[in-house]
JSON list of C-alpha atoms in Angstrom, two decimals:
[
{"chain": "A", "resi": 1, "resn": "MET", "atom": "CA", "xyz": [84.92, 118.09, 89.55]},
{"chain": "A", "resi": 2, "resn": "ARG", "atom": "CA", "xyz": [83.22, 114.74, 90.19]},
{"chain": "A", "resi": 3, "resn": "SER", "atom": "CA", "xyz": [85.17, 113.06, 87.41]},
{"chain": "A", "resi": 4, "resn": "LEU", "atom": "CA", "xyz": [88.40, 114.57, 88.71]},
{"chain": "A", "resi": 5, "resn": "LEU", "atom": "CA", "xyz": [87.64, 113.16, 92.16]},
{"chain": "A", "resi": 6, "resn": "GLU", "atom": "CA", "xyz": [86.84, 109.68, 90.87]},
{"chain": "A", "resi": 7, "resn": "GLN", "atom": "CA", "xyz": [89.88, 109.51, 88.60]},
{"chain": "A", "resi": 8, "resn": "THR", "atom": "CA", "xyz": [92.18, 110.87, 91.32]},
{"chain": "A", "resi": 9, "resn": "LEU", "atom": "CA", "xyz": [91.03, 108.18, 93.75]},
{"chain": "A", "resi": 10, "resn": "LYS", "atom": "CA", "xyz": [91.64, 105.52, 91.10]},
{"chain": "A", "resi": 11, "resn": "TYR", "atom": "CA", "xyz": [95.07, 106.98, 90.33]},
{"chain": "A", "resi": 12, "resn": "ASP", "atom": "CA", "xyz": [95.99, 106.98, 94.01]},
{"chain": "A", "resi": 13, "resn": "LEU", "atom": "CA", "xyz": [94.80, 103.40, 94.52]},
{"chain": "A", "resi": 14, "resn": "LYS", "atom": "CA", "xyz": [96.87, 102.26, 91.54]},
{"chain": "A", "resi": 15, "resn": "ALA", "atom": "CA", "xyz": [99.92, 104.16, 92.81]},
{"chain": "A", "resi": 16, "resn": "LYS", "atom": "CA", "xyz": [99.54, 102.42, 96.18]},
{"chain": "A", "resi": 17, "resn": "ASN", "atom": "CA", "xyz": [99.02, 98.98, 94.58]},
{"chain": "A", "resi": 18, "resn": "GLU", "atom": "CA", "xyz": [95.48, 98.79, 95.99]},
{"chain": "A", "resi": 19, "resn": "TRP", "atom": "CA", "xyz": [93.61, 98.84, 92.70]},
{"chain": "A", "resi": 20, "resn": "LYS", "atom": "CA", "xyz": [93.59, 95.05, 92.25]},
{"chain": "A", "resi": 21, "resn": "THR", "atom": "CA", "xyz": [92.13, 94.66, 95.73]},
{"chain": "A", "resi": 22, "resn": "VAL", "atom": "CA", "xyz": [89.28, 97.02, 94.87]},
{"chain": "A", "resi": 23, "resn": "ILE", "atom": "CA", "xyz": [88.65, 95.39, 91.48]},
{"chain": "A", "resi": 24, "resn": "ASN", "atom": "CA", "xyz": [88.64, 91.90, 93.01]},
{"chain": "A", "resi": 25, "resn": "LYS", "atom": "CA", "xyz": [86.18, 93.04, 95.66]},
{"chain": "A", "resi": 26, "resn": "HIS", "atom": "CA", "xyz": [83.84, 94.15, 92.86]},
{"chain": "A", "resi": 27, "resn": "LYS", "atom": "CA", "xyz": [84.24, 90.95, 90.81]},
{"chain": "A", "resi": 28, "resn": "GLY", "atom": "CA", "xyz": [86.35, 92.58, 88.11]},
{"chain": "A", "resi": 29, "resn": "LYS", "atom": "CA", "xyz": [83.97, 95.49, 87.56]},
{"chain": "A", "resi": 30, "resn": "ASP", "atom": "CA", "xyz": [84.96, 99.12, 87.69]},
{"chain": "A", "resi": 31, "resn": "PRO", "atom": "CA", "xyz": [83.84, 100.44, 91.09]},
{"chain": "A", "resi": 32, "resn": "GLY", "atom": "CA", "xyz": [81.77, 103.59, 91.32]},
{"chain": "A", "resi": 33, "resn": "LEU", "atom": "CA", "xyz": [82.65, 106.68, 93.28]},
{"chain": "A", "resi": 34, "resn": "LYS", "atom": "CA", "xyz": [80.60, 105.52, 96.27]},
{"chain": "A", "resi": 35, "resn": "ASP", "atom": "CA", "xyz": [82.61, 102.28, 96.36]},
{"chain": "A", "resi": 36, "resn": "LEU", "atom": "CA", "xyz": [85.91, 104.13, 96.10]},
{"chain": "A", "resi": 37, "resn": "ILE", "atom": "CA", "xyz": [85.04, 106.47, 98.96]},
{"chain": "A", "resi": 38, "resn": "SER", "atom": "CA", "xyz": [83.90, 103.49, 101.01]},
{"chain": "A", "resi": 39, "resn": "HIS", "atom": "CA", "xyz": [87.20, 101.70, 100.38]},
{"chain": "A", "resi": 40, "resn": "TYR", "atom": "CA", "xyz": [89.14, 104.75, 101.55]},
{"chain": "A", "resi": 41, "resn": "ARG", "atom": "CA", "xyz": [86.92, 105.07, 104.61]},
{"chain": "A", "resi": 42, "resn": "SER", "atom": "CA", "xyz": [87.51, 101.39, 105.51]},
{"chain": "A", "resi": 43, "resn": "ASN", "atom": "CA", "xyz": [91.28, 101.62, 104.98]},
{"chain": "A", "resi": 44, "resn": "LEU", "atom": "CA", "xyz": [91.91, 105.20, 105.99]},
{"chain": "A", "resi": 45, "resn": "GLY", "atom": "CA", "xyz": [95.03, 104.63, 108.10]},
{"chain": "A", "resi": 46, "resn": "ILE", "atom": "CA", "xyz": [96.64, 102.51, 105.38]},
{"chain": "A", "resi": 47, "resn": "LEU", "atom": "CA", "xyz": [95.73, 104.59, 102.34]},
{"chain": "A", "resi": 48, "resn": "LEU", "atom": "CA", "xyz": [96.15, 107.97, 104.00]},
{"chain": "A", "resi": 49, "resn": "PRO", "atom": "CA", "xyz": [98.85, 107.61, 106.67]},
{"chain": "A", "resi": 50, "resn": "ASN", "atom": "CA", "xyz": [99.15, 111.38, 107.08]},
{"chain": "A", "resi": 51, "resn": "HIS", "atom": "CA", "xyz": [96.89, 112.47, 109.96]},
{"chain": "A", "resi": 52, "resn": "ASP", "atom": "CA", "xyz": [96.09, 115.84, 108.36]},
{"chain": "A", "resi": 53, "resn": "LEU", "atom": "CA", "xyz": [95.04, 114.12, 105.14]},
{"chain": "A", "resi": 54, "resn": "GLN", "atom": "CA", "xyz": [92.82, 111.76, 107.14]},
{"chain": "A", "resi": 55, "resn": "ARG", "atom": "CA", "xyz": [91.18, 114.75, 108.79]},
{"chain": "A", "resi": 56, "resn": "ASN", "atom": "CA", "xyz": [90.73, 116.38, 105.39]},
{"chain": "A", "resi": 57, "resn": "PHE", "atom": "CA", "xyz": [89.12, 113.20, 104.00]},
{"chain": "A", "resi": 58, "resn": "ASN", "atom": "CA", "xyz": [86.76, 112.99, 106.97]},
{"chain": "A", "resi": 59, "resn": "ALA", "atom": "CA", "xyz": [85.82, 116.65, 106.69]},
{"chain": "A", "resi": 60, "resn": "VAL", "atom": "CA", "xyz": [84.89, 116.23, 103.03]},
{"chain": "A", "resi": 61, "resn": "PHE", "atom": "CA", "xyz": [83.37, 112.73, 103.08]},
{"chain": "A", "resi": 62, "resn": "LYS", "atom": "CA", "xyz": [82.07, 112.20, 106.63]},
{"chain": "A", "resi": 63, "resn": "ASN", "atom": "CA", "xyz": [78.54, 112.53, 105.34]},
{"chain": "A", "resi": 64, "resn": "PRO", "atom": "CA", "xyz": [77.37, 111.82, 101.79]},
{"chain": "A", "resi": 65, "resn": "GLY", "atom": "CA", "xyz": [76.58, 115.47, 101.07]},
{"chain": "A", "resi": 66, "resn": "THR", "atom": "CA", "xyz": [79.68, 116.20, 98.98]},
{"chain": "A", "resi": 67, "resn": "LYS", "atom": "CA", "xyz": [79.29, 113.11, 96.81]},
{"chain": "A", "resi": 68, "resn": "ASP", "atom": "CA", "xyz": [75.53, 113.63, 96.48]},
{"chain": "A", "resi": 69, "resn": "SER", "atom": "CA", "xyz": [76.03, 117.25, 95.40]},
{"chain": "A", "resi": 70, "resn": "LEU", "atom": "CA", "xyz": [78.56, 116.19, 92.78]},
{"chain": "A", "resi": 71, "resn": "ASP", "atom": "CA", "xyz": [76.23, 113.40, 91.59]},
{"chain": "A", "resi": 72, "resn": "LEU", "atom": "CA", "xyz": [73.33, 115.81, 91.19]},
{"chain": "A", "resi": 73, "resn": "ILE", "atom": "CA", "xyz": [75.46, 118.28, 89.26]},
{"chain": "A", "resi": 74, "resn": "THR", "atom": "CA", "xyz": [76.79, 115.54, 86.96]},
{"chain": "A", "resi": 75, "resn": "HIS", "atom": "CA", "xyz": [73.89, 113.12, 86.52]},
{"chain": "A", "resi": 76, "resn": "HIS", "atom": "CA", "xyz": [70.74, 115.14, 87.26]},
{"chain": "A", "resi": 77, "resn": "THR", "atom": "CA", "xyz": [71.07, 118.51, 85.62]},
{"chain": "A", "resi": 78, "resn": "ASN", "atom": "CA", "xyz": [67.28, 118.81, 85.61]},
{"chain": "A", "resi": 79, "resn": "ILE", "atom": "CA", "xyz": [67.39, 119.00, 89.42]},
{"chain": "A", "resi": 80, "resn": "THR", "atom": "CA", "xyz": [70.38, 121.26, 89.92]},
{"chain": "A", "resi": 81, "resn": "SER", "atom": "CA", "xyz": [73.13, 122.87, 87.95]},
{"chain": "A", "resi": 82, "resn": "ALA", "atom": "CA", "xyz": [76.57, 123.91, 89.01]},
{"chain": "A", "resi": 83, "resn": "THR", "atom": "CA", "xyz": [77.11, 127.51, 89.87]},
{"chain": "A", "resi": 84, "resn": "PRO", "atom": "CA", "xyz": [80.50, 129.09, 90.40]},
{"chain": "A", "resi": 85, "resn": "GLU", "atom": "CA", "xyz": [79.57, 129.65, 94.04]},
{"chain": "A", "resi": 86, "resn": "MET", "atom": "CA", "xyz": [78.64, 125.98, 94.54]},
{"chain": "A", "resi": 87, "resn": "LEU", "atom": "CA", "xyz": [81.87, 124.72, 92.99]},
{"chain": "A", "resi": 88, "resn": "LYS", "atom": "CA", "xyz": [83.96, 127.20, 94.96]},
{"chain": "A", "resi": 89, "resn": "SER", "atom": "CA", "xyz": [82.19, 126.14, 98.15]},
{"chain": "A", "resi": 90, "resn": "LEU", "atom": "CA", "xyz": [82.98, 122.45, 97.55]},
{"chain": "A", "resi": 91, "resn": "ALA", "atom": "CA", "xyz": [86.59, 123.28, 96.75]},
{"chain": "A", "resi": 92, "resn": "LYS", "atom": "CA", "xyz": [86.99, 125.51, 99.81]},
{"chain": "A", "resi": 93, "resn": "ALA", "atom": "CA", "xyz": [85.37, 122.88, 102.06]},
{"chain": "A", "resi": 94, "resn": "GLY", "atom": "CA", "xyz": [88.48, 120.76, 101.54]},
{"chain": "A", "resi": 95, "resn": "LEU", "atom": "CA", "xyz": [87.90, 118.88, 98.30]},
{"chain": "A", "resi": 96, "resn": "PHE", "atom": "CA", "xyz": [90.54, 120.85, 96.38]},
{"chain": "A", "resi": 97, "resn": "ALA", "atom": "CA", "xyz": [93.16, 120.38, 99.11]},
{"chain": "A", "resi": 98, "resn": "PHE", "atom": "CA", "xyz": [92.39, 116.65, 99.29]},
{"chain": "A", "resi": 99, "resn": "LEU", "atom": "CA", "xyz": [92.75, 116.15, 95.54]},
{"chain": "A", "resi": 100, "resn": "GLN", "atom": "CA", "xyz": [95.89, 118.25, 95.43]},
{"chain": "A", "resi": 101, "resn": "ALA", "atom": "CA", "xyz": [97.48, 116.19, 98.22]},
{"chain": "A", "resi": 102, "resn": "LEU", "atom": "CA", "xyz": [96.75, 112.91, 96.44]},
{"chain": "A", "resi": 103, "resn": "LEU", "atom": "CA", "xyz": [98.13, 114.15, 93.14]},
{"chain": "A", "resi": 104, "resn": "ASN", "atom": "CA", "xyz": [101.36, 115.55, 94.61]}
]
């Protein structure tokens, strides 16, 4: 799910001709998920002109909890592991709808 989120944000930035801006800001290096979310947060009205999509973004990423949960599941399996309930909870909290909107 974390990889899908990161790749979807990259796809959307490329589709909106924003990818070069992000890459230049990071001196040619591939930005991490935290950087991508930060770029969206800083440019919300431009990248997500739909008010409902902005609200969805804010609901999912207003605090770092969603990203941190995905990071723990992906990078620190000794601390936590994904359960079906956890993944369903993240999806139902708006992550699935957000990704679906960007990919459509």
